[in-house]
Coordinates of C-alpha atoms in Angstrom, one line a residue:
M1 CA 146.7 23.0 76.6
E2 CA 148.9 20.1 75.9
K3 CA 147.5 18.1 78.8
L4 CA 143.9 19.0 77.9
A5 CA 144.5 17.9 74.2
G6 CA 146.2 14.7 75.4
G7 CA 143.2 13.9 77.7
L8 CA 140.8 14.5 74.8
L9 CA 142.8 12.3 72.6
L10 CA 142.7 9.5 75.1
A11 CA 138.9 10.0 75.3
L12 CA 138.7 9.7 71.5
T13 CA 140.9 6.6 71.7
F14 CA 138.5 5.0 74.2
L15 CA 135.4 5.8 72.1
M16 CA 136.9 4.7 68.7
P17 CA 135.8 1.0 68.9
L18 CA 132.4 2.0 70.2
K19 CA 131.6 4.8 67.7
F20 CA 133.9 4.5 64.7
G21 CA 133.6 0.9 63.5
T22 CA 131.6 2.2 60.5
L23 CA 132.4 2.0 56.8
A24 CA 133.9 5.0 55.1
V25 CA 133.7 6.1 51.5
M26 CA 130.2 5.0 50.7
P27 CA 128.9 7.9 48.6
E28 CA 125.8 6.0 47.5
A29 CA 124.5 5.8 51.1
T30 CA 124.8 7.9 54.2
G31 CA 125.5 7.4 57.9
L32 CA 122.9 7.7 60.6
Y33 CA 121.9 11.3 61.6
P34 CA 119.3 11.0 64.4
G35 CA 117.5 14.1 65.7
D36 CA 118.0 13.5 69.4
L37 CA 121.0 13.3 71.8
F38 CA 120.0 9.9 73.3
S39 CA 120.2 8.2 69.9
W40 CA 123.7 9.7 69.3
A41 CA 124.8 8.1 72.6
I42 CA 123.7 4.7 71.4
I43 CA 124.5 4.5 67.7
S44 CA 127.8 4.3 65.8
W45 CA 128.7 7.7 64.3
P46 CA 129.3 8.5 60.6
A47 CA 132.7 7.3 59.5
H48 CA 133.9 10.7 58.2
S49 CA 133.1 12.5 61.4
F50 CA 136.2 10.8 62.8
G51 CA 138.4 13.1 60.7
L52 CA 136.7 16.1 62.4
F53 CA 137.7 14.9 65.8
S54 CA 141.2 13.7 64.9
G55 CA 141.9 16.9 62.9
G56 CA 140.8 19.1 65.7
L57 CA 142.9 17.3 68.3
L58 CA 146.0 17.4 66.0
L59 CA 145.5 21.1 65.7
L60 CA 145.5 21.4 69.5
L61 CA 148.7 19.3 69.7
A62 CA 150.5 21.2 66.9
P63 CA 152.3 23.6 69.4
A64 CA 154.3 20.5 70.6
A65 CA 155.7 20.2 67.1
F66 CA 156.5 23.9 67.1
R67 CA 158.7 23.6 70.2
C68 CA 160.7 20.7 68.8
G69 CA 161.0 21.5 65.1
R70 CA 162.0 19.1 62.3
E71 CA 164.0 16.9 64.7
L72 CA 160.7 15.6 66.0
F73 CA 160.3 13.5 62.8
S74 CA 163.8 12.2 62.6
T75 CA 163.2 9.2 64.9
P76 CA 161.7 5.8 63.8
A77 CA 158.5 6.7 65.5
G78 CA 158.4 10.1 63.8
R79 CA 159.1 8.7 60.4
T80 CA 156.3 6.1 60.9
A81 CA 153.9 8.8 61.9
L82 CA 154.8 10.8 58.7
L83 CA 154.3 7.7 56.5
W84 CA 150.8 7.2 58.0
G85 CA 149.9 10.9 58.6
V86 CA 151.3 12.5 55.5
G87 CA 152.4 9.7 53.1
L88 CA 149.2 7.8 52.7
P89 CA 146.9 10.8 52.3
A90 CA 149.3 12.4 49.9
V91 CA 149.8 9.4 47.7
S92 CA 146.0 8.9 47.7
L93 CA 145.8 12.1 45.6
I94 CA 147.2 10.1 42.6
G95 CA 143.9 8.2 42.8
W96 CA 142.1 11.4 41.7
I97 CA 143.7 11.3 38.3
N98 CA 141.7 8.5 36.7
A99 CA 138.8 8.4 39.1
A100 CA 135.6 7.7 37.1
T101 CA 133.4 8.9 40.0
F102 CA 135.0 11.7 41.9
D103 CA 133.0 10.9 45.1
Y104 CA 135.3 7.9 45.8
A105 CA 138.5 9.9 45.3
L106 CA 137.4 12.7 47.6
G107 CA 136.1 10.3 50.2
E108 CA 139.2 8.1 50.3
T109 CA 141.6 11.0 50.7
A110 CA 139.3 12.5 53.4
H111 CA 139.2 9.2 55.2
L112 CA 143.0 8.7 55.1
A113 CA 143.5 12.3 56.2
G114 CA 141.4 11.6 59.3
I115 CA 143.3 8.5 60.1
G116 CA 146.6 10.2 59.5
A117 CA 145.7 13.1 61.8
Y118 CA 145.0 10.7 64.6
V119 CA 148.3 8.9 64.1
L120 CA 150.2 12.2 64.1
A121 CA 148.3 13.4 67.2
V122 CA 149.2 10.2 69.1
Y123 CA 152.8 10.6 68.1
L124 CA 153.0 14.3 69.2
M125 CA 151.4 13.4 72.5
L126 CA 153.7 10.4 73.2
A127 CA 156.9 12.1 71.8
R128 CA 156.4 14.9 74.3
R129 CA 155.2 12.7 77.1
P130 CA 156.6 9.1 76.6
E131 CA 155.5 8.2 80.1
W132 CA 151.9 8.3 78.8
R133 CA 152.5 5.3 76.6
A134 CA 151.3 2.9 79.2
V135 CA 148.3 5.1 79.8
Y136 CA 147.6 5.0 76.1
W137 CA 147.8 1.2 75.9
G138 CA 145.6 1.0 79.0
V139 CA 142.9 3.1 77.3
L140 CA 143.1 0.9 74.2
A141 CA 142.6 -2.1 76.4
G142 CA 139.7 -0.5 78.3
G143 CA 137.9 0.4 75.0
M144 CA 138.5 -3.1 73.8
L145 CA 136.9 -4.6 76.9
C146 CA 133.8 -2.4 76.4
L147 CA 133.7 -3.5 72.8
A148 CA 133.8 -7.2 73.9
A149 CA 131.0 -6.5 76.4
S150 CA 129.0 -5.0 73.6
G151 CA 129.6 -8.1 71.4
L152 CA 128.6 -10.5 74.2
Y153 CA 125.4 -8.5 74.9
Q154 CA 124.5 -8.6 71.3
Y155 CA 124.9 -12.4 71.2
F156 CA 122.9 -13.2 74.3
W157 CA 120.2 -10.4 74.1
G158 CA 120.8 -8.1 71.2
F159 CA 119.8 -10.4 68.3
R160 CA 116.5 -11.2 70.0
E161 CA 115.8 -7.5 70.5
T162 CA 116.6 -6.8 66.8
R163 CA 114.1 -9.4 65.7
E164 CA 111.4 -8.0 67.9
F165 CA 112.1 -4.5 66.5
L166 CA 111.9 -5.8 63.0
E167 CA 108.6 -7.4 63.7
Y168 CA 107.3 -4.1 65.1
Q169 CA 108.5 -2.2 62.1
M170 CA 106.7 -4.7 59.7
E171 CA 103.5 -4.5 61.8
S172 CA 103.8 -0.7 61.4
G173 CA 103.8 -1.0 57.7
A174 CA 107.5 -0.6 56.9
A175 CA 108.7 -2.4 53.8
V176 CA 111.5 -4.8 54.7
S177 CA 113.1 -6.9 52.0
A178 CA 112.9 -10.7 52.2
H179 CA 116.7 -10.8 52.2
M180 CA 116.9 -8.6 55.3
Q181 CA 114.3 -10.6 57.1
L182 CA 116.2 -13.8 56.4
K183 CA 119.5 -12.3 57.5
I184 CA 118.2 -11.0 60.8
A185 CA 116.4 -14.2 61.5
S186 CA 119.2 -16.6 60.8
D187 CA 122.6 -14.7 61.0
T188 CA 123.9 -14.6 64.6
R189 CA 127.5 -13.7 63.8
V190 CA 128.5 -11.0 66.3
F191 CA 129.5 -7.6 65.0
A192 CA 129.0 -5.5 68.1
T193 CA 129.4 -1.8 67.3
F194 CA 131.1 -2.5 63.9
V195 CA 129.7 -2.6 60.5
S196 CA 130.2 -6.3 60.1
C197 CA 131.6 -9.4 61.8
N198 CA 134.7 -9.3 59.6
A199 CA 135.4 -5.6 60.5
L200 CA 135.0 -6.4 64.2
A201 CA 137.4 -9.3 64.0
G202 CA 140.0 -7.1 62.4
Y203 CA 140.0 -4.7 65.3
L204 CA 140.0 -7.6 67.8
L205 CA 143.1 -9.1 66.2
I206 CA 145.2 -6.0 66.9
L207 CA 144.4 -5.6 70.6
M208 CA 143.5 -9.1 72.0
P209 CA 147.0 -9.9 73.2
L210 CA 147.7 -6.3 74.5
T211 CA 144.4 -6.3 76.4
V212 CA 145.3 -9.5 78.3
V213 CA 148.8 -8.1 79.0
M214 CA 147.4 -4.8 80.3
A215 CA 144.9 -6.7 82.5
D216 CA 147.8 -8.6 84.0
R217 CA 149.5 -5.2 84.8
W218 CA 146.3 -4.0 86.4
A219 CA 146.1 -7.1 88.5
H220 CA 149.5 -6.3 90.2
R221 CA 147.8 -3.4 92.0
F222 CA 145.6 -5.8 94.0
E223 CA 146.5 -8.3 96.7
P224 CA 146.9 -11.2 96.6
V225 CA 148.6 -10.6 93.2
K226 CA 148.5 -14.3 92.1
S227 CA 144.7 -14.5 92.5
S228 CA 144.2 -11.1 91.0
R229 CA 146.2 -12.1 87.9
I230 CA 144.0 -15.2 87.4
I231 CA 140.8 -13.2 87.8
F232 CA 141.8 -10.2 85.6
C233 CA 143.5 -12.2 82.9
G234 CA 140.9 -14.9 82.9
I235 CA 137.9 -12.5 82.6
S236 CA 139.5 -10.2 80.0
G237 CA 140.8 -13.2 78.0
A238 CA 137.4 -14.9 78.1
M239 CA 135.7 -11.7 77.0
V240 CA 137.9 -10.8 74.0
S241 CA 138.4 -14.4 72.8
G242 CA 134.7 -15.2 73.3
T243 CA 133.7 -12.2 71.2
F244 CA 136.3 -13.1 68.6
L245 CA 135.0 -16.6 68.3
L246 CA 131.4 -15.5 68.1
A247 CA 132.2 -13.1 65.2
R248 CA 132.8 -16.4 63.2
S249 CA 135.0 -14.6 60.7
R250 CA 136.8 -17.3 58.8
G251 CA 139.4 -14.8 57.5
S252 CA 140.3 -13.7 61.0
Y253 CA 140.6 -17.4 62.2
L254 CA 143.1 -18.0 59.3
A255 CA 145.0 -14.8 60.1
L256 CA 145.3 -15.7 63.8
L257 CA 146.5 -19.2 62.9
L258 CA 149.1 -17.8 60.5
A259 CA 150.3 -15.3 63.1
A260 CA 150.5 -18.1 65.7
A261 CA 152.6 -20.2 63.2
L262 CA 155.0 -17.3 62.7
L263 CA 155.2 -16.9 66.4
V264 CA 156.2 -20.6 66.8
L265 CA 158.8 -20.2 64.2
A266 CA 160.2 -17.1 65.9
L267 CA 160.4 -18.4 69.4
P268 CA 163.5 -20.2 70.6
M269 CA 162.6 -23.9 71.0
R270 CA 163.7 -27.4 70.1
R271 CA 163.2 -28.3 66.5
L272 CA 161.0 -31.3 67.4
Y273 CA 158.6 -29.1 69.4
R274 CA 158.5 -26.6 66.5
M275 CA 157.6 -29.3 64.0
I276 CA 154.9 -30.7 66.2
L277 CA 153.3 -27.3 66.5
I278 CA 153.5 -26.6 62.8
L279 CA 151.9 -30.0 62.1
L280 CA 149.2 -29.2 64.6
A281 CA 148.5 -25.9 62.7
V282 CA 148.2 -27.8 59.4
L283 CA 145.8 -30.2 61.0
I284 CA 143.7 -27.3 62.4
V285 CA 143.5 -25.6 59.0
A286 CA 142.5 -28.9 57.3
G287 CA 139.9 -29.5 60.0
G288 CA 138.6 -26.0 59.6
A289 CA 138.2 -26.5 55.9
V290 CA 136.3 -29.7 56.4
Y291 CA 134.0 -28.0 59.0
I292 CA 133.3 -25.0 56.7
K293 CA 132.4 -27.4 53.9
A294 CA 130.2 -29.6 56.2
A295 CA 128.5 -26.6 57.7
G296 CA 127.3 -25.4 54.3
R297 CA 129.1 -22.1 54.3
G298 CA 131.4 -23.2 51.4
F299 CA 134.3 -21.4 50.0
A300 CA 132.5 -18.8 47.8
S301 CA 133.9 -15.9 49.7
M302 CA 137.5 -17.3 49.3
E303 CA 136.9 -17.6 45.6
E304 CA 135.7 -14.0 45.5
R305 CA 138.9 -12.8 47.2
V306 CA 141.0 -14.7 44.7
S307 CA 139.0 -12.9 42.0
Y308 CA 139.7 -9.6 43.7
L309 CA 143.4 -10.2 43.6
N310 CA 143.3 -11.2 40.0
T311 CA 141.5 -8.0 39.1
S312 CA 143.9 -5.9 41.2
A313 CA 146.9 -7.4 39.4
R314 CA 145.4 -6.7 36.0
M315 CA 144.6 -3.1 37.0
L316 CA 148.2 -2.5 38.2
A317 CA 149.6 -4.0 35.0
E318 CA 147.3 -1.9 32.8
K319 CA 147.8 1.4 34.5
P320 CA 151.0 1.2 36.6
L321 CA 151.7 4.9 37.0
A322 CA 148.4 6.3 38.3
G323 CA 146.2 3.3 38.7
Y324 CA 142.5 3.3 37.8
G325 CA 141.7 5.9 40.4
W326 CA 139.7 5.5 43.6
G327 CA 136.5 3.6 42.9
G328 CA 138.1 2.2 39.8
F329 CA 138.2 -1.3 41.3
F330 CA 134.4 -1.3 41.5
Y331 CA 134.0 -0.7 37.7
R332 CA 136.9 -2.8 36.5
H333 CA 136.1 -5.8 38.6
M334 CA 132.6 -6.0 37.2
Q335 CA 134.2 -6.6 33.9
L336 CA 137.1 -8.9 35.0
K337 CA 135.7 -11.0 37.9
T338 CA 136.0 -14.7 37.5
T339 CA 133.1 -15.8 39.8
D340 CA 129.5 -16.1 38.6
S341 CA 127.7 -13.8 41.0
D342 CA 126.0 -10.4 41.0
E343 CA 128.3 -9.1 43.8
S344 CA 130.0 -5.9 42.8
A345 CA 132.7 -5.2 45.4
H346 CA 133.9 -1.6 45.9
D347 CA 137.2 -2.6 47.3
P348 CA 139.6 -5.5 46.7
H349 CA 139.5 -6.4 50.4
N350 CA 143.2 -6.1 50.5
L351 CA 145.0 -3.2 52.0
V352 CA 148.0 -3.3 49.7
A353 CA 146.1 -4.2 46.5
S354 CA 143.7 -1.4 47.1
F355 CA 146.5 1.2 46.8
A356 CA 148.3 -0.7 44.0
A357 CA 145.2 -1.0 41.8
Q358 CA 143.9 2.5 42.3
T359 CA 147.0 4.6 42.8
G360 CA 149.7 2.6 40.9
V361 CA 153.2 1.8 41.9
A362 CA 153.7 4.9 44.0
G363 CA 150.7 4.0 46.2
L364 CA 152.0 0.4 46.4
A365 CA 155.5 1.6 47.6
V366 CA 154.1 4.0 50.2
V367 CA 151.6 1.5 51.8
L368 CA 154.3 -1.2 51.9
A369 CA 156.7 1.3 53.6
A370 CA 154.0 2.3 56.1
I371 CA 153.6 -1.4 57.1
L372 CA 157.0 -3.0 56.7
Y373 CA 159.3 -0.2 58.0
P374 CA 157.9 -0.1 61.5
M375 CA 157.2 -3.8 61.6
F376 CA 160.8 -4.5 60.8
L377 CA 162.1 -2.2 63.5
I378 CA 159.7 -3.6 66.1
G379 CA 160.4 -7.1 65.0
R380 CA 164.2 -6.6 65.6
R381 CA 163.4 -5.9 69.2
V382 CA 161.0 -8.7 70.0
L383 CA 161.9 -11.7 67.8
G384 CA 164.1 -14.6 68.6
R385 CA 164.0 -14.3 72.4
K386 CA 161.6 -14.5 75.3
P387 CA 160.3 -11.0 76.4
E388 CA 161.6 -9.5 79.6
E389 CA 159.3 -8.3 82.3
G390 CA 158.7 -4.8 80.8
E391 CA 158.5 -5.9 77.2
W392 CA 155.3 -8.0 77.2
P393 CA 153.1 -5.1 76.0
L394 CA 155.4 -4.5 73.1
F395 CA 155.6 -8.2 72.3
A396 CA 151.8 -8.5 72.5
L397 CA 151.2 -5.4 70.3
F398 CA 153.7 -6.6 67.7
W399 CA 152.0 -10.0 67.2
G400 CA 148.6 -8.3 67.3
E401 CA 149.7 -6.1 64.4
V402 CA 151.1 -9.2 62.5
A403 CA 147.7 -10.9 62.8
F404 CA 145.9 -7.7 61.7
F405 CA 148.0 -7.1 58.6
L406 CA 147.5 -10.7 57.6
H407 CA 143.8 -10.2 58.0
A408 CA 144.0 -6.9 56.1
M409 CA 145.2 -8.8 53.1
M410 CA 141.8 -10.5 52.8
E411 CA 139.3 -8.1 54.4
I412 CA 138.1 -4.5 54.0
N413 CA 139.9 -3.1 57.1
L414 CA 141.2 -0.1 55.0
Q415 CA 137.8 1.6 55.2
I416 CA 137.2 1.2 58.9
P417 CA 138.4 4.4 60.8
A418 CA 138.8 2.8 64.2
T419 CA 140.7 -0.1 62.9
M420 CA 143.1 1.7 60.7
A421 CA 143.7 4.5 63.2
V422 CA 144.6 2.0 66.0
A423 CA 146.8 -0.1 63.6
G424 CA 148.9 3.0 62.6
A425 CA 149.0 4.5 66.1
G426 CA 149.9 1.2 67.6
L427 CA 153.0 1.0 65.4
V428 CA 154.0 4.5 66.4
S429 CA 153.4 3.8 70.1
A430 CA 155.6 0.7 69.9
L431 CA 158.5 2.7 68.6
I432 CA 158.3 5.5 71.1
T433 CA 161.4 5.8 73.3
E434 CA 162.0 7.5 76.7
E435 CA 164.1 10.2 75.1
R436 CA 162.2 13.4 74.4
P437 CA 163.1 15.3 71.2
E438 CA 165.2 18.4 71.9
T439 CA 163.8 21.8 71.4
S440 CA 165.4 23.7 68.5
P441 CA 166.6 27.2 69.3
V442 CA 166.0 28.3 65.7
P443 CA 162.5 29.7 65.1
A444 CA 162.5 28.8 61.4
V445 CA 163.3 25.2 62.2
R446 CA 160.6 25.1 64.8
L447 CA 158.1 26.5 62.4
G448 CA 159.1 23.9 59.8
G449 CA 158.4 21.1 62.2
A450 CA 155.0 22.5 63.0
A451 CA 153.9 23.1 59.4
L452 CA 153.2 19.4 58.6
P453 CA 150.9 18.7 61.6
V454 CA 149.0 21.9 61.0
L455 CA 148.6 21.2 57.3
A456 CA 147.6 17.6 58.0
A457 CA 145.0 18.8 60.6
L458 CA 143.5 21.4 58.3
A459 CA 143.3 18.9 55.5
A460 CA 141.5 16.4 57.7
L461 CA 139.1 19.0 59.0
W462 CA 138.3 20.6 55.6
L463 CA 137.9 17.4 53.6
N464 CA 135.8 15.6 56.2
F465 CA 133.6 18.7 56.9
R466 CA 132.9 19.0 53.2
W467 CA 132.0 15.3 53.1
I468 CA 129.7 15.4 56.1
D469 CA 128.0 18.6 54.9
A470 CA 127.2 16.9 51.5
E471 CA 126.2 13.7 53.2
L472 CA 123.7 15.5 55.4
K473 CA 122.1 17.0 52.3
F474 CA 122.0 13.6 50.6
D475 CA 120.5 12.1 53.7
R476 CA 117.6 14.5 53.5
L477 CA 117.1 13.6 49.8
L478 CA 117.2 9.9 50.6
S479 CA 114.5 10.2 53.2
Y480 CA 112.2 10.9 50.3
A481 CA 113.8 8.8 47.6
R482 CA 114.6 5.6 49.5
P483 CA 112.6 5.9 52.8
M484 CA 113.5 3.4 55.6
S485 CA 110.9 4.1 58.3
A486 CA 107.2 3.3 58.0
E487 CA 106.4 7.0 58.5
D488 CA 108.6 8.1 55.6
Q489 CA 107.3 5.2 53.4
K490 CA 103.7 6.4 53.8
R491 CA 104.6 10.0 52.9
P492 CA 102.6 11.2 49.8
P493 CA 104.5 12.4 46.7
H494 CA 106.2 15.7 47.2
F495 CA 107.9 16.5 43.9
T496 CA 108.7 20.2 44.9
A497 CA 110.6 19.1 48.0
V498 CA 112.6 16.5 46.0
A499 CA 113.5 19.0 43.3
R500 CA 114.7 21.5 45.9
L501 CA 116.8 18.9 47.7
L502 CA 118.2 17.7 44.4
R503 CA 119.4 21.3 43.6
E504 CA 121.0 21.5 47.1
N505 CA 122.8 18.3 46.5
D506 CA 124.0 19.2 43.1
A507 CA 125.3 22.5 44.4
A508 CA 127.2 20.7 47.2
K509 CA 128.7 18.1 44.9
P510 CA 128.1 18.8 41.3
Y511 CA 130.4 15.9 40.3
S512 CA 128.2 13.2 42.0
P513 CA 125.8 10.9 40.1
F514 CA 124.2 9.6 43.3
P515 CA 121.7 12.4 44.1
W516 CA 120.5 12.3 40.5
E517 CA 120.1 8.5 40.6
A518 CA 118.2 8.7 43.9
A519 CA 115.9 11.4 42.5
G520 CA 115.3 9.3 39.4
D521 CA 114.3 6.4 41.5
Y522 CA 111.8 8.6 43.4
Y523 CA 110.2 10.0 40.2
L524 CA 110.0 6.5 38.7
R525 CA 108.3 5.1 41.9
F526 CA 105.6 7.7 41.5
G527 CA 105.2 7.4 37.8
D528 CA 106.9 10.5 36.5
V529 CA 108.9 8.7 33.8
P530 CA 110.2 11.7 31.9
A531 CA 111.6 13.2 35.1
A532 CA 113.1 9.9 36.1
E533 CA 114.8 9.5 32.7
H534 CA 116.2 13.0 32.8
C535 CA 117.7 12.3 36.2
Y536 CA 119.3 9.1 35.1
R537 CA 120.9 10.7 32.1
E538 CA 122.2 13.5 34.3
A539 CA 123.7 10.9 36.6
L540 CA 125.5 9.3 33.6
K541 CA 127.0 12.6 32.6
R542 CA 128.7 12.6 36.0
S543 CA 129.7 8.9 36.0
E544 CA 129.2 6.9 32.8
C545 CA 130.2 3.5 34.2
R546 CA 127.0 2.6 36.2
P547 CA 125.3 -0.5 34.8
A548 CA 122.3 -0.2 37.2
I549 CA 121.3 3.1 35.6
Y550 CA 121.5 1.6 32.1
R551 CA 119.2 -1.1 33.2
R552 CA 116.6 1.4 34.4
L553 CA 116.9 3.3 31.2
F554 CA 116.4 0.0 29.3
E555 CA 113.2 -0.7 31.2
I556 CA 111.9 2.8 30.5
E557 CA 112.8 2.7 26.8
Y558 CA 111.5 -0.8 26.3
A559 CA 108.2 0.0 28.0
R560 CA 107.6 2.9 25.6
G561 CA 108.5 0.7 22.6
D562 CA 111.8 2.3 21.6
R563 CA 113.6 -1.0 20.9
G564 CA 116.6 0.7 19.4
A565 CA 117.4 2.8 22.4
A566 CA 116.5 -0.1 24.7
R567 CA 118.9 -2.3 22.9
K568 CA 121.7 0.3 23.2
S569 CA 121.1 0.7 27.0
L570 CA 121.0 -3.0 27.5
K571 CA 124.2 -3.5 25.5
R572 CA 126.1 -0.9 27.6
M573 CA 124.8 -2.4 30.8
Y574 CA 126.1 -5.8 29.8
E575 CA 129.5 -4.4 28.7
L576 CA 130.0 -2.9 32.1
F577 CA 129.0 -6.0 34.1
P578 CA 129.1 -9.1 31.8
T579 CA 129.5 -11.5 34.8
N580 CA 126.2 -10.5 36.5
P581 CA 123.9 -13.5 36.0
R582 CA 120.7 -11.4 36.3
Y583 CA 122.0 -9.0 33.6
R584 CA 122.9 -12.0 31.3
E585 CA 119.4 -13.4 31.8
L586 CA 117.9 -10.1 30.8
V587 CA 120.0 -9.9 27.6
E588 CA 119.2 -13.5 26.7
R589 CA 115.5 -12.8 27.1
H590 CA 115.4 -9.6 25.0
F591 CA 118.4 -9.3 22.7
P592 CA 120.3 -12.6 22.7
E593 CA 122.4 -11.6 19.7
L594 CA 124.3 -9.2 22.1
L595 CA 125.9 -12.3 23.7
A596 CA 127.6 -13.4 20.5
P597 CA 130.6 -11.0 20.5
S598 CA 131.5 -12.1 24.1
R599 CA 131.9 -15.7 23.1

């Protein structure tokens, strides 16, 4: 059973970058749920389905913990696995206390439980069979090369195929927004199987060095070795670095450069050489800034991230004990943001700030421990000297993790299952030693050691199953409320079906405003204004801090001549999102006196 579970875990590891580069905790939308097996083989899978796989595999590997007992988690690798597998999901529960929309709280804990289950499963596998570590790293590298191949295919052929498909959809009568048409026509930043180019770059940062090192190891199996090394390392290096460059993620470039600068500082070399390399890095950063400005991309995204950090710091200062709750950043940032745009980010794009702002000081402490504790221990082994022959994979993995965590301070890597799972499991694998944990002769001790993995597995399975079940129901409702295909968009009104699906959704997650909001949009689209207004007010009962719903209510009330109610809705909309230029324009046009108190 242990070998079977280990083999399945390696298979999941290989598939992660190909199937789980999706974005978790998006309750206002759903993943893709096609009706045929061929489509499932092609598409990325719903983010929360990862927790079902990782939880199931952890349950299969739990007997390994029973044999060893609590001693299993007394090693550095074991403590790191506990921080990621139990600490992060457990501390995320603090974010339930002040959550204004419970969907975000449940989704975040489910997501972290799935990641934690994977990290624990990898630890149990490698603790029992440390000789499998090289195999695990090889599987990571193999999946990475497939991901790079996907990215290169997208650049050379995929974008053209996407444009042709879009043209076909539009000819079939599907409504495609002008923004989406422009994006598909002009944006050629590679994202491969991931949700965005930035998410792809985060994953690449972790494993690019390790992939080249593992390719070098594979080359030693072929004669002549010297030529094989050139071919293997050259091809793998070109594939992963080419995909990384084609992603054109400015944050990842900066993270890689900072990691390279730290590497230069850490390596033993003459001071003159070190100063030359540091000066070169400064010139590269300056040149990159000039290029970004000249290319017209500007620094708006950088300004947004500074605004995210400002909001996060304010949130931690205002509610240090329990934070604002998961999803709280979305609502508070709309009020505090310092940039003049209608963007409403759901996450501070910073791994540490996300926990700090939404779970308080406890979350801040745990996430810092989960990062710094293993990085410190690995760093002690690799810093300040040239790696020996067998240490190159460890060296490569350490610096990949350094680059990734720098990138995670400016991007939304927290919500990507594949990226976070590999980041955590990579740290654990780096700390694995050849010594196997001893088997405890005391049954009670063995049972105590197995309890945590079993509970973690059950939590991942139950939370993510509940999420997927509710998401499937919501997906069926959205096929009516916000149809994507031309066939669904031509469907005649079917109020009975929508009412039935709304009841199903409300039974599955009675705390959620999103099914009510979607149903309200459906009724409004077909002219049933009273039903739409009822749905919007039901949505606000479940989550009061939603400015877009107040805008819809304003439009309904203003159209029927109820200026008092319309003014009240518009005022609340503006209070929730005062920095949105479109909302401000709406207030100026209809009730300009509402702007006076904010001056």
